[in-house]
């Protein structure tokens, strides 16, 4: 392969990265709060492209710029993509890659200007990039190795790390007076492999960004944007699934209806923004109390609903009391909550699971209004063949008002 062909291949490597960079930066501009990682992912290939242009201009520009700065840009671009993935999964950004980059630039200066040695440079640059790629591989695997996007990215990062490690290990086979554009079969295979791995890695990052966007869209479709609780329709679907499972396994279910007391007064006195803060605070209080399997939804306005799988009324009352008794967040107006509790047994009538769930909601709602009528800021259990809430109240040691409607 001629010298011109090798320069064209190196430039192709950079151009491939720029294509994915444009896509990733566009995703970042459209979704900055959701995808801050895409900025790192987009900048990385662009820096690599700058580095490849500098390498391709070797002979036209001096070694400190072409070799030192060019290789530093390529390593820095790989580090930026790794940093983007750390940002994507909410991990802190370490300093060690940048320290390594500075030390590498100093070493490259020595072996390109002071004591030119191409095999040593070829050992250092792919070797350090292989270390960065292995760190990237470990990061992705630790957070997600099951989704298609992550598996696609893992495959290409692993391929890139392998190609870089092999090239670093075989660098001693090159002549000391050779350079990047000396035509050898091994070097041509390495450049082509890295070009394709860069393309694959860029596509994998785009797939990860799209996966995050799709998850966000599904979240918006099934969860209330203000409180993060499930929408009424999504809660009903999830709750009905639990009722069907309950009837197969013979386990109890408990339904809680929760309503903030005098919420209109909060809006009228403190304004709707403060009312929104109260709703978010209350939703956080509930989530801190629930298990991962519990279903928490916003039923409407300041009214919420919870379904507790594999839970009887007595345990449901105790949980409701923990929600009611949690400390208020500093800076919010004082507010209280009234809660109605009912148990749905596997053999409850009617046989139709939808009507049985509707009946349980109606009973919990009636118990909620009993709590309102009895003075608010209390938990009331609907009539059910279970122990009364008063028994659970005595177990919690709480001084709240408990009753059976």
XYZ file of C-alpha atoms in Angstrom:
405
model
C 0.000 0.000 0.000
C 1.420 3.434 -0.929
C 2.120 6.326 1.430
C -0.876 8.232 0.068
C -3.145 5.295 0.822
C -1.980 5.186 4.435
C -2.590 8.894 4.927
C -6.041 8.493 3.442
C -6.742 5.607 5.841
C -5.670 7.686 8.845
C -7.903 10.563 7.744
C -10.766 8.116 7.183
C -10.360 7.013 10.811
C -10.945 10.585 11.965
C -13.799 11.276 9.546
C -15.682 8.205 10.770
C -15.561 9.594 14.280
C -16.821 12.997 13.174
C -20.008 11.449 11.751
C -20.979 9.938 15.088
C -19.771 13.086 16.856
C -22.318 15.199 14.959
C -25.140 12.843 15.961
C -24.090 12.736 19.611
C -23.671 16.502 19.902
C -27.102 16.972 18.343
C -28.598 14.604 20.934
C -26.848 16.573 23.658
C -28.147 19.932 22.391
C -31.704 18.604 22.315
C -31.518 16.835 25.709
C -28.863 18.561 27.820
C -30.404 17.770 31.192
C -31.081 14.127 30.321
C -27.899 13.383 28.342
C -24.976 15.454 29.656
C -22.754 12.493 28.773
C -23.428 13.009 25.063
C -21.317 16.188 25.137
C -18.266 14.165 26.207
C -19.113 11.428 23.714
C -19.450 13.976 20.914
C -16.288 15.911 21.738
C -14.163 12.743 21.945
C -14.334 11.735 18.260
C -13.841 15.366 17.226
C -10.591 15.541 19.215
C -9.531 12.247 17.641
C -10.203 13.733 14.203
C -7.974 16.719 15.005
C -5.275 14.285 16.076
C -5.536 12.257 12.865
C -5.264 15.408 10.736
C -2.093 16.386 12.614
C -0.676 12.896 12.101
C -1.518 12.999 8.390
C 0.382 16.299 8.060
C 3.606 14.707 9.275
C 6.439 16.083 7.174
C 4.554 19.299 6.463
C 4.581 20.301 10.139
C 7.148 19.651 12.868
C 7.298 16.541 15.042
C 6.241 18.313 18.273
C 2.942 19.260 16.649
C 2.374 16.257 14.416
C 3.589 13.472 16.695
C 3.221 14.832 20.226
C 0.052 16.880 19.854
C -1.504 14.521 17.310
C -1.109 11.415 19.446
C -2.129 13.340 22.582
C -5.354 14.367 20.852
C -6.131 10.773 19.911
C -5.538 9.532 23.464
C -7.437 12.531 24.872
C -10.418 11.771 22.627
C -10.551 8.189 23.908
C -10.391 9.522 27.482
C -13.240 11.963 26.762
C -15.449 9.101 25.537
C -14.623 7.136 28.688
C -15.459 10.176 30.827
C -18.764 10.493 28.999
C -19.707 6.955 29.969
C -18.832 7.681 33.604
C -21.068 10.750 33.423
C -23.804 8.677 31.771
C -23.963 6.359 34.778
C -23.474 9.101 37.355
C -19.941 8.212 38.430
C -17.384 10.878 39.449
C -14.813 11.895 36.858
C -11.313 10.717 37.912
C -8.107 12.653 37.384
C -5.790 9.770 36.567
C -6.518 9.691 32.804
C -5.532 13.346 32.419
C -2.383 12.822 34.489
C -1.488 9.897 32.254
C -2.132 12.040 29.195
C 0.260 14.743 30.406
C 2.973 12.202 31.184
C 2.430 10.555 27.804
C 2.856 13.858 25.997
C 6.159 14.409 27.798
C 7.395 10.907 26.915
C 6.328 11.337 23.270
C 8.299 14.576 23.106
C 11.412 12.755 24.281
C 11.040 9.882 21.794
C 10.104 12.089 18.837
C 12.320 15.194 19.274
C 15.135 14.415 21.727
C 15.639 10.737 20.890
C 13.413 9.708 17.954
C 12.304 6.100 18.339
C 9.231 4.964 16.433
C 8.883 1.459 17.994
C 8.837 2.952 21.500
C 6.203 5.502 20.502
C 4.184 2.710 18.926
C 4.398 0.768 22.169
C 3.346 3.699 24.350
C 0.405 5.183 22.414
C -1.630 2.018 21.604
C -0.721 0.594 25.016
C -2.135 3.550 26.938
C -5.209 3.659 24.720
C -5.736 -0.046 25.413
C -5.708 0.731 29.149
C -8.346 3.435 28.647
C -10.475 1.071 26.567
C -10.222 -1.671 29.188
C -11.351 0.804 31.859
C -14.241 1.757 29.558
C -15.082 -1.923 29.065
C -15.136 -2.571 32.800
C -17.330 0.485 33.410
C -19.974 -0.509 30.853
C -20.002 -4.140 31.995
C -20.458 -3.134 35.639
C -23.484 -0.954 34.929
C -25.265 -2.736 32.101
C -24.218 -5.802 30.121
C -27.701 -7.063 29.292
C -29.229 -4.455 26.988
C -28.519 -4.596 23.259
C -26.965 -1.120 23.249
C -24.484 -2.021 25.977
C -23.653 -5.389 24.435
C -23.011 -3.715 21.076
C -20.758 -1.133 22.723
C -18.962 -3.772 24.788
C -18.166 -5.813 21.686
C -16.561 -2.893 19.874
C -14.691 -1.552 22.894
C -13.313 -5.053 23.503
C -12.300 -5.325 19.844
C -10.608 -1.936 20.023
C -8.742 -2.841 23.225
C -7.563 -6.101 21.644
C -6.329 -4.389 18.473
C -4.511 -1.731 20.487
C -2.918 -4.264 22.836
C -1.732 -6.442 19.954
C -0.226 -3.443 18.157
C 1.544 -2.303 21.316
C 2.922 -5.800 21.915
C 4.198 -6.110 18.341
C 5.696 -2.613 18.056
C 9.206 -3.947 18.594
C 8.966 -5.676 15.201
C 9.069 -2.280 13.451
C 12.324 -0.754 12.238
C 13.649 2.091 14.432
C 13.710 4.442 11.424
C 10.130 3.648 10.348
C 7.164 5.951 10.932
C 3.378 5.903 10.876
C 3.224 5.803 7.081
C 5.810 3.116 6.464
C 3.766 0.493 4.570
C 3.623 -2.817 6.489
C 0.838 -5.369 6.530
C 0.650 -5.439 10.332
C 0.329 -1.678 10.607
C -2.278 -1.479 7.846
C -4.404 -4.105 9.594
C -4.062 -2.194 12.855
C -5.173 1.129 11.324
C -8.134 -0.501 9.578
C -9.148 -2.355 12.754
C -9.033 0.807 14.834
C -11.013 2.733 12.224
C -13.815 0.165 12.301
C -13.743 -0.101 16.094
C -14.081 3.682 16.372
C -17.139 3.554 14.119
C -18.630 0.682 16.125
C -17.961 2.403 19.425
C -19.591 5.594 18.179
C -22.693 3.691 17.059
C -22.799 1.950 20.440
C -22.762 5.293 22.239
C -25.563 6.574 20.002
C -27.572 3.437 20.854
C -26.990 4.038 24.577
C -28.215 7.633 24.228
C -31.299 6.496 22.315
C -31.978 3.844 24.955
C -31.903 6.511 27.676
C -34.285 8.695 25.646
C -36.684 5.787 25.138
C -36.636 5.012 28.852
C -37.413 8.663 29.550
C -40.337 8.606 27.109
C -41.734 5.474 28.758
C -41.281 7.148 32.149
C -43.240 10.189 30.982
C -46.001 7.957 29.611
C -46.421 5.973 32.840
C -45.396 8.414 35.599
C -46.628 11.792 36.761
C -44.088 14.443 35.763
C -44.463 16.436 39.005
C -44.287 13.745 41.673
C -42.801 10.766 39.842
C -45.702 8.572 40.974
C -47.340 6.290 38.433
C -50.185 7.739 36.415
C -53.664 6.499 37.253
C -53.850 4.348 34.098
C -50.378 2.861 34.627
C -51.145 2.144 38.295
C -54.391 0.381 37.373
C -52.603 -1.856 34.869
C -49.868 -2.760 37.358
C -52.364 -3.286 40.193
C -54.563 -5.556 38.060
C -51.506 -7.653 37.251
C -50.861 -8.029 40.995
C -54.492 -9.032 41.635
C -54.231 -11.783 39.020
C -50.961 -12.977 40.553
C -52.528 -12.877 44.017
C -55.374 -15.131 42.919
C -52.941 -17.674 41.527
C -50.749 -17.709 44.652
C -53.358 -17.089 47.349
C -51.592 -14.126 48.978
C -53.243 -10.977 50.406
C -53.119 -7.469 48.934
C -53.652 -4.160 50.674
C -54.756 -0.890 49.087
C -54.054 2.551 50.614
C -55.790 5.775 49.611
C -53.870 8.875 50.743
C -55.080 12.464 50.600
C -53.309 15.622 51.795
C -55.419 17.549 54.300
C -56.505 21.121 53.437
C -54.277 21.184 50.378
C -56.280 23.996 48.776
C -55.418 26.149 51.787
C -51.694 25.593 51.094
C -52.126 26.720 47.472
C -54.204 29.732 48.474
C -51.852 30.811 51.281
C -48.416 29.973 49.900
C -49.015 29.809 46.141
C -49.102 26.965 43.637
C -45.278 26.600 43.342
C -45.153 25.862 47.074
C -48.056 23.474 46.623
C -46.040 21.644 43.982
C -43.106 21.392 46.400
C -45.408 19.887 49.024
C -46.687 17.295 46.549
C -43.140 16.341 45.570
C -42.109 16.135 49.222
C -45.041 13.911 50.064
C -44.332 11.606 47.117
C -40.743 11.293 48.347
C -42.017 10.452 51.850
C -44.137 7.646 50.440
C -41.357 6.254 48.223
C -38.921 6.191 51.146
C -41.362 3.930 52.991
C -42.343 1.555 50.199
C -40.642 -1.569 48.915
C -39.521 -1.975 45.308
C -42.508 -4.257 44.603
C -45.128 -1.807 45.907
C -47.154 0.237 43.404
C -47.483 3.955 44.081
C -49.679 6.161 41.905
C -51.179 9.624 41.764
C -54.934 9.161 41.728
C -55.782 12.794 41.080
C -54.856 16.216 42.455
C -53.534 15.723 45.974
C -54.865 12.158 46.234
C -52.537 9.157 45.905
C -52.979 5.388 45.915
C -50.703 2.526 46.937
C -50.996 -1.208 46.362
C -48.988 -3.476 48.668
C -48.514 -7.017 47.264
C -48.224 -9.934 49.702
C -49.313 -7.638 52.539
C -52.220 -7.903 54.964
C -54.233 -5.006 56.373
C -52.363 -4.911 59.687
C -48.965 -4.520 57.986
C -50.553 -2.035 55.605
C -51.773 0.036 58.545
C -48.310 0.046 60.082
C -46.802 1.225 56.789
C -49.463 3.917 56.424
C -48.642 5.178 59.892
C -44.947 5.390 59.022
C -45.843 7.515 56.019
C -48.109 9.735 58.109
C -45.579 10.201 60.887
C -42.503 11.090 58.819
C -40.849 14.398 59.589
C -41.586 17.330 57.312
C -38.927 18.795 55.062
C -37.482 22.054 56.316
C -38.781 25.121 54.501
C -42.216 23.669 53.696
C -45.501 24.636 55.346
C -46.836 22.094 57.811
C -49.185 19.598 56.202
C -50.869 16.351 57.207
C -52.301 13.340 55.410
C -55.346 11.158 55.917
C -55.131 7.510 54.825
C -57.712 4.809 54.183
C -56.668 1.147 54.251
C -58.376 -2.001 52.995
C -57.327 -5.573 52.366
C -58.162 -7.533 49.243
C -58.211 -11.278 49.963
C -57.701 -13.913 47.232
C -61.241 -15.293 47.581
C -62.988 -11.912 47.753
C -66.059 -11.446 45.621
C -66.688 -10.588 42.879
C -64.735 -13.160 40.886
C -63.930 -10.628 38.164
C -60.503 -9.212 39.169
C -61.277 -5.755 37.756
C -64.476 -5.461 39.781
C -62.691 -6.820 42.866
C -60.002 -4.140 42.489
C -62.658 -1.452 41.984
C -64.371 -2.650 45.150
C -61.121 -2.475 47.146
C -60.477 1.067 45.922
C -64.015 2.064 46.877
C -63.560 0.636 50.391
C -60.209 2.370 50.869
C -61.756 5.616 49.616
C -64.627 5.284 52.076
C -62.132 4.693 54.900
C -60.220 7.774 53.766
C -63.353 9.916 54.094
C -63.954 8.414 57.533
C -60.471 9.622 58.478
C -61.390 13.090 57.201
C -64.636 13.069 59.141
C -62.872 12.003 62.351
C -60.514 14.981 62.337
C -57.920 14.239 59.588
C -54.229 13.360 60.065
C -55.040 9.740 60.837
C -55.233 6.216 59.377
C -58.543 4.347 59.160
C -59.059 0.753 58.057
C -62.153 -0.255 56.118
C -64.277 -3.156 57.321
C -62.373 -6.352 56.465
C -61.862 -9.798 57.980
C -58.469 -8.771 59.349
C -57.164 -7.377 62.623
C -58.183 -3.783 63.213
C -55.720 -0.960 62.636
C -55.662 -0.301 66.365
C -53.609 -3.480 66.817
C -50.987 -2.270 64.366
C -50.999 1.155 65.998
C -50.121 -0.295 69.365
C -47.213 -2.162 67.768
C -45.740 1.007 66.277
C -45.873 2.915 69.543
C -47.367 5.895 67.720
C -49.655 8.398 69.332
C -51.718 8.890 66.176
C -55.415 8.248 65.936
C -56.261 4.832 64.485
C -59.758 3.514 63.901
C -61.828 0.978 62.010
C -64.480 2.348 59.706
